[in-house]
């Protein structure tokens, strides 16, 4: 299969070039504006165009990643920068356009790709179903991201408006398209991630292709997130239990090149030599630092020096503590983790807790915690992990484990909780689920063309 030979080429490129070659995957240019007869003339060109779809989505992932992370309360802003309006929960109709435009660009290119792929079945041959399923995964992930930022909480109202479901090609789309409900967007995501489609995805673990391309595990993890949001706990458990072949590793290696560990499920390579690099924003502390006064690390149980996440993955800089997961400031190359196995386990822990299976929930919680801090030095009393104490421990473990990975604000949103941050000792930011700024406004770039949508949708 050409798919396997492509893996070898990419893997060789990763090790024989420099660290910056990790970003080559995201530097491929989509070629959808070229004649489809040329693009789909050979298997290799179709595969190259598929890589271009990953590149399109990947080009917008840094913006989405920063914005979702800044919405959480476990980090604090350092500078007065317009790019940190997300921290202040104060995004304007112009400031909300980057993620929207990128996700819909990806969706449009995926739709065009799928349309042309149907006419090239004889060219792609046995790889047809796998290529189609990878493209559908990217569309599903794009709609998931849009739903996180621009829709309210399923738990509070599944029929609340979300975003327009654009499923046609760019040439046939009408500008005026009403927003679908959260329920409808979820159903589309689950349709793109159907069992049939997932069955054609790869199942490689710890390889370049297995981490930077859609796999069964990545699709199961995305479905698990959807079911957590819907509080369909048994289904969330079923999805997590399907993720096979992965394991927890030394957490420090997850964030060090070449990033090819058995814990990384799906990641986007990212390179930016400027101040907007991950290292510049987090490690150096150009934009944000860990909120040691009001965030999760204000709790002594989540700031123990024997914990690798504190001793090795954070660093003291003057009067603040910064995140040391992304440290490549010289080239600006770090990988953005989308899904890793620790999340699958903590998702399972939360779902088990909510189905009354405390023993299973506790076991998985401690499995994640114990790889970072051994029991004999941990101040956490395992015997007290029951009831709401266990629930809170699961929530706090997620906050520490994924500090600087954009997951905290997603958890707040899906649970319908209040965003509560303290911007210094004199100012509090409190945003309730019903408040206008709980979600981002539909951007001006959309409403000027789509006459049936308003900023408030």
PDB file of C-alpha atoms in Angstrom, residues 80-335:
ATOM      1  CA  UNK A  80      -1.891  43.760  28.236  1.00  0.00           C
ATOM      2  CA  UNK A  81      -2.164  42.284  24.771  1.00  0.00           C
ATOM      3  CA  UNK A  82      -5.206  42.264  22.489  1.00  0.00           C
ATOM      4  CA  UNK A  83      -4.473  38.625  21.743  1.00  0.00           C
ATOM      5  CA  UNK A  84      -5.324  37.851  25.359  1.00  0.00           C
ATOM      6  CA  UNK A  85      -8.856  39.189  25.154  1.00  0.00           C
ATOM      7  CA  UNK A  86      -9.904  35.577  25.384  1.00  0.00           C
ATOM      8  CA  UNK A  87      -8.546  35.526  28.930  1.00  0.00           C
ATOM      9  CA  UNK A  88     -10.757  38.502  29.765  1.00  0.00           C
ATOM     10  CA  UNK A  89     -13.730  36.776  28.069  1.00  0.00           C
ATOM     11  CA  UNK A  90     -13.985  39.835  25.853  1.00  0.00           C
ATOM     12  CA  UNK A  91     -13.788  38.646  22.253  1.00  0.00           C
ATOM     13  CA  UNK A  92     -15.170  41.010  19.599  1.00  0.00           C
ATOM     14  CA  UNK A  93     -16.848  40.164  16.281  1.00  0.00           C
ATOM     15  CA  UNK A  94     -13.551  40.906  14.546  1.00  0.00           C
ATOM     16  CA  UNK A  95     -11.399  39.078  17.074  1.00  0.00           C
ATOM     17  CA  UNK A  96     -13.454  35.891  16.795  1.00  0.00           C
ATOM     18  CA  UNK A  97     -12.813  35.359  13.097  1.00  0.00           C
ATOM     19  CA  UNK A  98      -9.511  33.487  13.043  1.00  0.00           C
ATOM     20  CA  UNK A  99     -10.743  30.159  14.399  1.00  0.00           C
ATOM     21  CA  UNK A 100     -14.060  30.415  12.528  1.00  0.00           C
ATOM     22  CA  UNK A 101     -12.448  31.124   9.173  1.00  0.00           C
ATOM     23  CA  UNK A 102      -9.849  28.410   9.551  1.00  0.00           C
ATOM     24  CA  UNK A 103     -12.296  25.712  10.601  1.00  0.00           C
ATOM     25  CA  UNK A 104     -14.697  26.518   7.788  1.00  0.00           C
ATOM     26  CA  UNK A 105     -11.845  26.670   5.303  1.00  0.00           C
ATOM     27  CA  UNK A 106     -10.909  23.168   6.408  1.00  0.00           C
ATOM     28  CA  UNK A 107     -14.523  22.016   6.178  1.00  0.00           C
ATOM     29  CA  UNK A 108     -14.907  23.479   2.695  1.00  0.00           C
ATOM     30  CA  UNK A 109     -11.703  21.839   1.464  1.00  0.00           C
ATOM     31  CA  UNK A 110     -12.699  18.520   2.987  1.00  0.00           C
ATOM     32  CA  UNK A 111     -16.079  18.704   1.266  1.00  0.00           C
ATOM     33  CA  UNK A 112     -14.445  19.494  -2.075  1.00  0.00           C
ATOM     34  CA  UNK A 113     -11.943  16.680  -1.557  1.00  0.00           C
ATOM     35  CA  UNK A 114     -14.675  14.159  -0.769  1.00  0.00           C
ATOM     36  CA  UNK A 115     -16.676  15.230  -3.797  1.00  0.00           C
ATOM     37  CA  UNK A 116     -13.734  14.672  -6.127  1.00  0.00           C
ATOM     38  CA  UNK A 117     -12.658  11.496  -4.380  1.00  0.00           C
ATOM     39  CA  UNK A 118     -15.929   9.849  -5.365  1.00  0.00           C
ATOM     40  CA  UNK A 119     -14.913  10.221  -9.009  1.00  0.00           C
ATOM     41  CA  UNK A 120     -11.449   8.785  -8.395  1.00  0.00           C
ATOM     42  CA  UNK A 121     -12.265   5.455  -6.753  1.00  0.00           C
ATOM     43  CA  UNK A 122     -10.536   3.582  -9.530  1.00  0.00           C
ATOM     44  CA  UNK A 123      -7.411   5.691  -8.979  1.00  0.00           C
ATOM     45  CA  UNK A 124      -7.126   5.436  -5.214  1.00  0.00           C
ATOM     46  CA  UNK A 125      -8.108   1.783  -5.182  1.00  0.00           C
ATOM     47  CA  UNK A 126      -7.906  -0.065  -1.883  1.00  0.00           C
ATOM     48  CA  UNK A 127      -7.014   3.118   0.002  1.00  0.00           C
ATOM     49  CA  UNK A 128     -10.317   4.809  -0.844  1.00  0.00           C
ATOM     50  CA  UNK A 129     -12.143   4.057   2.414  1.00  0.00           C
ATOM     51  CA  UNK A 130      -9.185   4.973   4.613  1.00  0.00           C
ATOM     52  CA  UNK A 131      -8.545   8.271   2.792  1.00  0.00           C
ATOM     53  CA  UNK A 132     -12.247   9.167   2.952  1.00  0.00           C
ATOM     54  CA  UNK A 133     -12.414   8.368   6.668  1.00  0.00           C
ATOM     55  CA  UNK A 134      -9.357  10.502   7.435  1.00  0.00           C
ATOM     56  CA  UNK A 135     -10.980  13.455   5.668  1.00  0.00           C
ATOM     57  CA  UNK A 136     -14.231  12.910   7.572  1.00  0.00           C
ATOM     58  CA  UNK A 137     -12.279  12.871  10.832  1.00  0.00           C
ATOM     59  CA  UNK A 138     -10.846  16.310  10.012  1.00  0.00           C
ATOM     60  CA  UNK A 139     -14.327  17.648   9.293  1.00  0.00           C
ATOM     61  CA  UNK A 140     -15.636  16.188  12.554  1.00  0.00           C
ATOM     62  CA  UNK A 141     -12.746  17.698  14.520  1.00  0.00           C
ATOM     63  CA  UNK A 142     -13.351  21.092  12.899  1.00  0.00           C
ATOM     64  CA  UNK A 143     -17.027  21.068  13.878  1.00  0.00           C
ATOM     65  CA  UNK A 144     -16.076  19.993  17.385  1.00  0.00           C
ATOM     66  CA  UNK A 145     -13.748  22.977  17.717  1.00  0.00           C
ATOM     67  CA  UNK A 146     -16.409  25.354  16.380  1.00  0.00           C
ATOM     68  CA  UNK A 147     -18.958  23.989  18.830  1.00  0.00           C
ATOM     69  CA  UNK A 148     -16.585  24.545  21.757  1.00  0.00           C
ATOM     70  CA  UNK A 149     -16.132  28.242  21.040  1.00  0.00           C
ATOM     71  CA  UNK A 150     -19.350  29.381  19.360  1.00  0.00           C
ATOM     72  CA  UNK A 151     -22.122  27.252  20.921  1.00  0.00           C
ATOM     73  CA  UNK A 152     -23.523  27.108  24.420  1.00  0.00           C
ATOM     74  CA  UNK A 153     -23.601  23.999  26.544  1.00  0.00           C
ATOM     75  CA  UNK A 154     -25.379  20.832  25.440  1.00  0.00           C
ATOM     76  CA  UNK A 155     -26.113  19.967  29.060  1.00  0.00           C
ATOM     77  CA  UNK A 156     -28.143  23.140  29.534  1.00  0.00           C
ATOM     78  CA  UNK A 157     -29.918  23.148  26.176  1.00  0.00           C
ATOM     79  CA  UNK A 158     -29.132  20.635  23.410  1.00  0.00           C
ATOM     80  CA  UNK A 159     -31.372  22.594  21.052  1.00  0.00           C
ATOM     81  CA  UNK A 160     -29.473  25.849  21.473  1.00  0.00           C
ATOM     82  CA  UNK A 161     -28.013  27.264  18.278  1.00  0.00           C
ATOM     83  CA  UNK A 162     -24.545  26.192  17.311  1.00  0.00           C
ATOM     84  CA  UNK A 163     -23.013  26.855  13.885  1.00  0.00           C
ATOM     85  CA  UNK A 164     -24.100  26.318  10.257  1.00  0.00           C
ATOM     86  CA  UNK A 165     -23.604  22.763   9.013  1.00  0.00           C
ATOM     87  CA  UNK A 166     -21.917  23.175   5.656  1.00  0.00           C
ATOM     88  CA  UNK A 167     -21.675  19.794   4.005  1.00  0.00           C
ATOM     89  CA  UNK A 168     -21.521  20.742   0.327  1.00  0.00           C
ATOM     90  CA  UNK A 169     -18.567  21.904  -1.725  1.00  0.00           C
ATOM     91  CA  UNK A 170     -17.420  25.552  -1.794  1.00  0.00           C
ATOM     92  CA  UNK A 171     -18.774  25.965  -5.323  1.00  0.00           C
ATOM     93  CA  UNK A 172     -22.289  24.922  -4.366  1.00  0.00           C
ATOM     94  CA  UNK A 173     -22.614  26.498  -0.931  1.00  0.00           C
ATOM     95  CA  UNK A 174     -25.104  29.277  -0.392  1.00  0.00           C
ATOM     96  CA  UNK A 175     -23.884  32.143   1.747  1.00  0.00           C
ATOM     97  CA  UNK A 176     -27.138  32.319   3.698  1.00  0.00           C
ATOM     98  CA  UNK A 177     -27.241  29.279   5.939  1.00  0.00           C
ATOM     99  CA  UNK A 178     -28.864  29.215   9.370  1.00  0.00           C
ATOM    100  CA  UNK A 179     -27.159  27.832  12.431  1.00  0.00           C
ATOM    101  CA  UNK A 180     -27.881  24.231  13.322  1.00  0.00           C
ATOM    102  CA  UNK A 181     -28.509  23.171  16.901  1.00  0.00           C
ATOM    103  CA  UNK A 182     -25.861  21.675  19.159  1.00  0.00           C
ATOM    104  CA  UNK A 183     -27.714  18.364  18.860  1.00  0.00           C
ATOM    105  CA  UNK A 184     -27.553  18.498  15.071  1.00  0.00           C
ATOM    106  CA  UNK A 185     -23.852  19.347  15.065  1.00  0.00           C
ATOM    107  CA  UNK A 186     -23.165  16.489  17.473  1.00  0.00           C
ATOM    108  CA  UNK A 187     -25.112  14.116  15.254  1.00  0.00           C
ATOM    109  CA  UNK A 188     -23.064  15.173  12.232  1.00  0.00           C
ATOM    110  CA  UNK A 189     -19.810  14.665  14.110  1.00  0.00           C
ATOM    111  CA  UNK A 190     -20.927  11.208  15.211  1.00  0.00           C
ATOM    112  CA  UNK A 191     -22.013  10.412  11.658  1.00  0.00           C
ATOM    113  CA  UNK A 192     -18.582  11.362  10.306  1.00  0.00           C
ATOM    114  CA  UNK A 193     -17.112   9.195  13.070  1.00  0.00           C
ATOM    115  CA  UNK A 194     -19.408   6.224  12.503  1.00  0.00           C
ATOM    116  CA  UNK A 195     -18.188   2.739  13.349  1.00  0.00           C
ATOM    117  CA  UNK A 196     -17.996   1.981   9.640  1.00  0.00           C
ATOM    118  CA  UNK A 197     -15.802   5.000   8.913  1.00  0.00           C
ATOM    119  CA  UNK A 198     -13.565   4.415  11.923  1.00  0.00           C
ATOM    120  CA  UNK A 199     -12.989   0.794  10.897  1.00  0.00           C
ATOM    121  CA  UNK A 200     -10.946   1.979   7.898  1.00  0.00           C
ATOM    122  CA  UNK A 201      -8.594   4.196   9.923  1.00  0.00           C
ATOM    123  CA  UNK A 202      -5.115   3.063  10.860  1.00  0.00           C
ATOM    124  CA  UNK A 203      -4.114   1.742  14.263  1.00  0.00           C
ATOM    125  CA  UNK A 204      -0.413   2.589  14.475  1.00  0.00           C
ATOM    126  CA  UNK A 205       0.917   3.581  17.887  1.00  0.00           C
ATOM    127  CA  UNK A 206       3.958   5.735  18.510  1.00  0.00           C
ATOM    128  CA  UNK A 207       4.835   6.411  14.854  1.00  0.00           C
ATOM    129  CA  UNK A 208       4.947   9.690  12.973  1.00  0.00           C
ATOM    130  CA  UNK A 209       2.004   8.743  10.814  1.00  0.00           C
ATOM    131  CA  UNK A 210       0.097   7.273  13.742  1.00  0.00           C
ATOM    132  CA  UNK A 211       0.356  10.515  15.725  1.00  0.00           C
ATOM    133  CA  UNK A 212      -0.043  13.142  12.989  1.00  0.00           C
ATOM    134  CA  UNK A 213      -2.853  11.371  11.102  1.00  0.00           C
ATOM    135  CA  UNK A 214      -6.290  10.163  12.108  1.00  0.00           C
ATOM    136  CA  UNK A 215      -6.340   6.735  13.694  1.00  0.00           C
ATOM    137  CA  UNK A 216      -9.021   4.603  15.284  1.00  0.00           C
ATOM    138  CA  UNK A 217      -7.825   5.764  18.707  1.00  0.00           C
ATOM    139  CA  UNK A 218      -8.056   9.456  17.751  1.00  0.00           C
ATOM    140  CA  UNK A 219     -11.604   8.947  16.477  1.00  0.00           C
ATOM    141  CA  UNK A 220     -12.638   7.015  19.597  1.00  0.00           C
ATOM    142  CA  UNK A 221     -11.208   9.764  21.802  1.00  0.00           C
ATOM    143  CA  UNK A 222     -13.098  12.469  19.920  1.00  0.00           C
ATOM    144  CA  UNK A 223     -16.303  10.449  20.261  1.00  0.00           C
ATOM    145  CA  UNK A 224     -15.531  10.027  23.953  1.00  0.00           C
ATOM    146  CA  UNK A 225     -15.363  13.822  24.324  1.00  0.00           C
ATOM    147  CA  UNK A 226     -18.747  14.174  22.632  1.00  0.00           C
ATOM    148  CA  UNK A 227     -20.344  11.626  24.960  1.00  0.00           C
ATOM    149  CA  UNK A 228     -18.801  13.296  28.019  1.00  0.00           C
ATOM    150  CA  UNK A 229     -20.340  16.576  26.899  1.00  0.00           C
ATOM    151  CA  UNK A 230     -23.702  14.843  26.479  1.00  0.00           C
ATOM    152  CA  UNK A 231     -23.259  13.094  29.856  1.00  0.00           C
ATOM    153  CA  UNK A 232     -23.862   9.769  28.173  1.00  0.00           C
ATOM    154  CA  UNK A 233     -21.476   8.138  30.584  1.00  0.00           C
ATOM    155  CA  UNK A 234     -21.818   4.514  29.493  1.00  0.00           C
ATOM    156  CA  UNK A 235     -21.071   5.462  25.890  1.00  0.00           C
ATOM    157  CA  UNK A 236     -18.063   7.505  27.006  1.00  0.00           C
ATOM    158  CA  UNK A 237     -16.790   4.443  28.853  1.00  0.00           C
ATOM    159  CA  UNK A 238     -17.298   2.245  25.802  1.00  0.00           C
ATOM    160  CA  UNK A 239     -15.282   4.641  23.622  1.00  0.00           C
ATOM    161  CA  UNK A 240     -12.419   4.868  26.097  1.00  0.00           C
ATOM    162  CA  UNK A 241     -12.190   1.103  26.439  1.00  0.00           C
ATOM    163  CA  UNK A 242     -11.749   0.792  22.673  1.00  0.00           C
ATOM    164  CA  UNK A 243      -8.470   2.724  22.794  1.00  0.00           C
ATOM    165  CA  UNK A 244      -5.918  -0.090  22.753  1.00  0.00           C
ATOM    166  CA  UNK A 245      -2.149  -0.335  22.536  1.00  0.00           C
ATOM    167  CA  UNK A 246      -1.376   2.935  24.313  1.00  0.00           C
ATOM    168  CA  UNK A 247       0.260   3.457  27.689  1.00  0.00           C
ATOM    169  CA  UNK A 248       1.412   6.163  30.062  1.00  0.00           C
ATOM    170  CA  UNK A 249       5.075   7.011  29.637  1.00  0.00           C
ATOM    171  CA  UNK A 250       7.534   9.312  31.370  1.00  0.00           C
ATOM    172  CA  UNK A 251       5.514  12.515  31.011  1.00  0.00           C
ATOM    173  CA  UNK A 252       8.593  14.554  30.173  1.00  0.00           C
ATOM    174  CA  UNK A 253       9.133  12.583  26.953  1.00  0.00           C
ATOM    175  CA  UNK A 254       5.653  13.462  25.696  1.00  0.00           C
ATOM    176  CA  UNK A 255       6.806  17.044  25.130  1.00  0.00           C
ATOM    177  CA  UNK A 256      10.295  16.353  23.770  1.00  0.00           C
ATOM    178  CA  UNK A 257      11.212  15.708  20.118  1.00  0.00           C
ATOM    179  CA  UNK A 258      10.598  13.456  18.327  1.00  0.00           C
ATOM    180  CA  UNK A 259       7.267  13.252  20.274  1.00  0.00           C
ATOM    181  CA  UNK A 260       6.743   9.664  19.131  1.00  0.00           C
ATOM    182  CA  UNK A 261       5.627   8.029  22.369  1.00  0.00           C
ATOM    183  CA  UNK A 262       2.995   5.426  23.144  1.00  0.00           C
ATOM    184  CA  UNK A 263       0.996   8.080  24.964  1.00  0.00           C
ATOM    185  CA  UNK A 264       0.601  10.599  22.137  1.00  0.00           C
ATOM    186  CA  UNK A 265      -2.574   9.738  20.233  1.00  0.00           C
ATOM    187  CA  UNK A 266      -2.930  12.754  17.935  1.00  0.00           C
ATOM    188  CA  UNK A 267      -0.847  15.918  17.691  1.00  0.00           C
ATOM    189  CA  UNK A 268      -0.242  18.851  15.374  1.00  0.00           C
ATOM    190  CA  UNK A 269       3.373  19.875  14.737  1.00  0.00           C
ATOM    191  CA  UNK A 270       3.736  23.620  15.197  1.00  0.00           C
ATOM    192  CA  UNK A 271       6.602  25.948  14.368  1.00  0.00           C
ATOM    193  CA  UNK A 272       6.874  29.683  14.964  1.00  0.00           C
ATOM    194  CA  UNK A 273      10.224  31.312  15.590  1.00  0.00           C
ATOM    195  CA  UNK A 274       8.592  34.548  16.716  1.00  0.00           C
ATOM    196  CA  UNK A 275       7.234  35.455  20.135  1.00  0.00           C
ATOM    197  CA  UNK A 276       4.020  33.537  19.435  1.00  0.00           C
ATOM    198  CA  UNK A 277       5.828  30.228  19.698  1.00  0.00           C
ATOM    199  CA  UNK A 278       4.571  27.898  22.403  1.00  0.00           C
ATOM    200  CA  UNK A 279       7.845  28.298  24.255  1.00  0.00           C
ATOM    201  CA  UNK A 280       7.673  32.078  24.019  1.00  0.00           C
ATOM    202  CA  UNK A 281       4.118  32.226  25.312  1.00  0.00           C
ATOM    203  CA  UNK A 282       4.405  29.673  28.103  1.00  0.00           C
ATOM    204  CA  UNK A 283       7.988  28.735  28.985  1.00  0.00           C
ATOM    205  CA  UNK A 284       9.497  32.193  28.680  1.00  0.00           C
ATOM    206  CA  UNK A 285       6.316  33.770  29.984  1.00  0.00           C
ATOM    207  CA  UNK A 286       5.787  36.372  27.288  1.00  0.00           C
ATOM    208  CA  UNK A 287       2.006  36.060  27.535  1.00  0.00           C
ATOM    209  CA  UNK A 288       0.904  33.896  30.452  1.00  0.00           C
ATOM    210  CA  UNK A 289       2.112  32.153  33.592  1.00  0.00           C
ATOM    211  CA  UNK A 290       0.648  29.651  36.011  1.00  0.00           C
ATOM    212  CA  UNK A 291      -1.801  31.332  38.382  1.00  0.00           C
ATOM    213  CA  UNK A 292      -0.209  30.179  41.596  1.00  0.00           C
ATOM    214  CA  UNK A 293      -2.528  32.270  43.769  1.00  0.00           C
ATOM    215  CA  UNK A 294      -5.954  31.245  42.491  1.00  0.00           C
ATOM    216  CA  UNK A 295      -5.452  28.326  40.087  1.00  0.00           C
ATOM    217  CA  UNK A 296      -5.177  24.606  40.769  1.00  0.00           C
ATOM    218  CA  UNK A 297      -1.588  24.939  42.018  1.00  0.00           C
ATOM    219  CA  UNK A 298      -2.828  27.140  44.863  1.00  0.00           C
ATOM    220  CA  UNK A 299      -3.942  23.822  46.360  1.00  0.00           C
ATOM    221  CA  UNK A 300      -0.882  22.262  48.068  1.00  0.00           C
ATOM    222  CA  UNK A 301      -1.887  18.779  46.842  1.00  0.00           C
ATOM    223  CA  UNK A 302      -1.313  19.979  43.288  1.00  0.00           C
ATOM    224  CA  UNK A 303       1.930  21.816  43.899  1.00  0.00           C
ATOM    225  CA  UNK A 304       4.159  19.161  45.436  1.00  0.00           C
ATOM    226  CA  UNK A 305       7.786  19.439  44.400  1.00  0.00           C
ATOM    227  CA  UNK A 306       8.022  15.649  44.117  1.00  0.00           C
ATOM    228  CA  UNK A 307       5.454  15.796  41.328  1.00  0.00           C
ATOM    229  CA  UNK A 308       7.122  15.746  37.898  1.00  0.00           C
ATOM    230  CA  UNK A 309       4.487  18.142  36.603  1.00  0.00           C
ATOM    231  CA  UNK A 310       5.781  20.692  39.122  1.00  0.00           C
ATOM    232  CA  UNK A 311       9.487  19.848  39.338  1.00  0.00           C
ATOM    233  CA  UNK A 312      10.131  19.282  35.627  1.00  0.00           C
ATOM    234  CA  UNK A 313       7.214  20.729  33.685  1.00  0.00           C
ATOM    235  CA  UNK A 314       7.083  24.122  35.365  1.00  0.00           C
ATOM    236  CA  UNK A 315       9.828  26.604  36.137  1.00  0.00           C
ATOM    237  CA  UNK A 316      10.198  29.540  38.512  1.00  0.00           C
ATOM    238  CA  UNK A 317      10.950  32.827  36.770  1.00  0.00           C
ATOM    239  CA  UNK A 318      11.319  35.692  39.210  1.00  0.00           C
ATOM    240  CA  UNK A 319       8.003  36.104  40.989  1.00  0.00           C
ATOM    241  CA  UNK A 320       6.038  33.806  38.690  1.00  0.00           C
ATOM    242  CA  UNK A 321       5.911  30.183  37.602  1.00  0.00           C
ATOM    243  CA  UNK A 322       5.720  29.310  33.910  1.00  0.00           C
ATOM    244  CA  UNK A 323       4.808  26.140  32.033  1.00  0.00           C
ATOM    245  CA  UNK A 324       7.810  24.117  30.842  1.00  0.00           C
ATOM    246  CA  UNK A 325       6.060  21.672  28.517  1.00  0.00           C
ATOM    247  CA  UNK A 326       7.066  23.628  25.419  1.00  0.00           C
ATOM    248  CA  UNK A 327      10.694  24.667  25.515  1.00  0.00           C
ATOM    249  CA  UNK A 328      11.981  24.913  21.937  1.00  0.00           C
ATOM    250  CA  UNK A 329      12.392  28.649  21.707  1.00  0.00           C
ATOM    251  CA  UNK A 330      15.332  28.575  19.280  1.00  0.00           C
ATOM    252  CA  UNK A 331      13.365  27.094  16.380  1.00  0.00           C
ATOM    253  CA  UNK A 332       9.857  27.615  17.773  1.00  0.00           C
ATOM    254  CA  UNK A 333       9.043  23.979  17.072  1.00  0.00           C
ATOM    255  CA  UNK A 334       6.834  22.150  19.546  1.00  0.00           C
ATOM    256  CA  UNK A 335       3.961  19.770  18.957  1.00  0.00           C
TER     257      UNK A 335
END
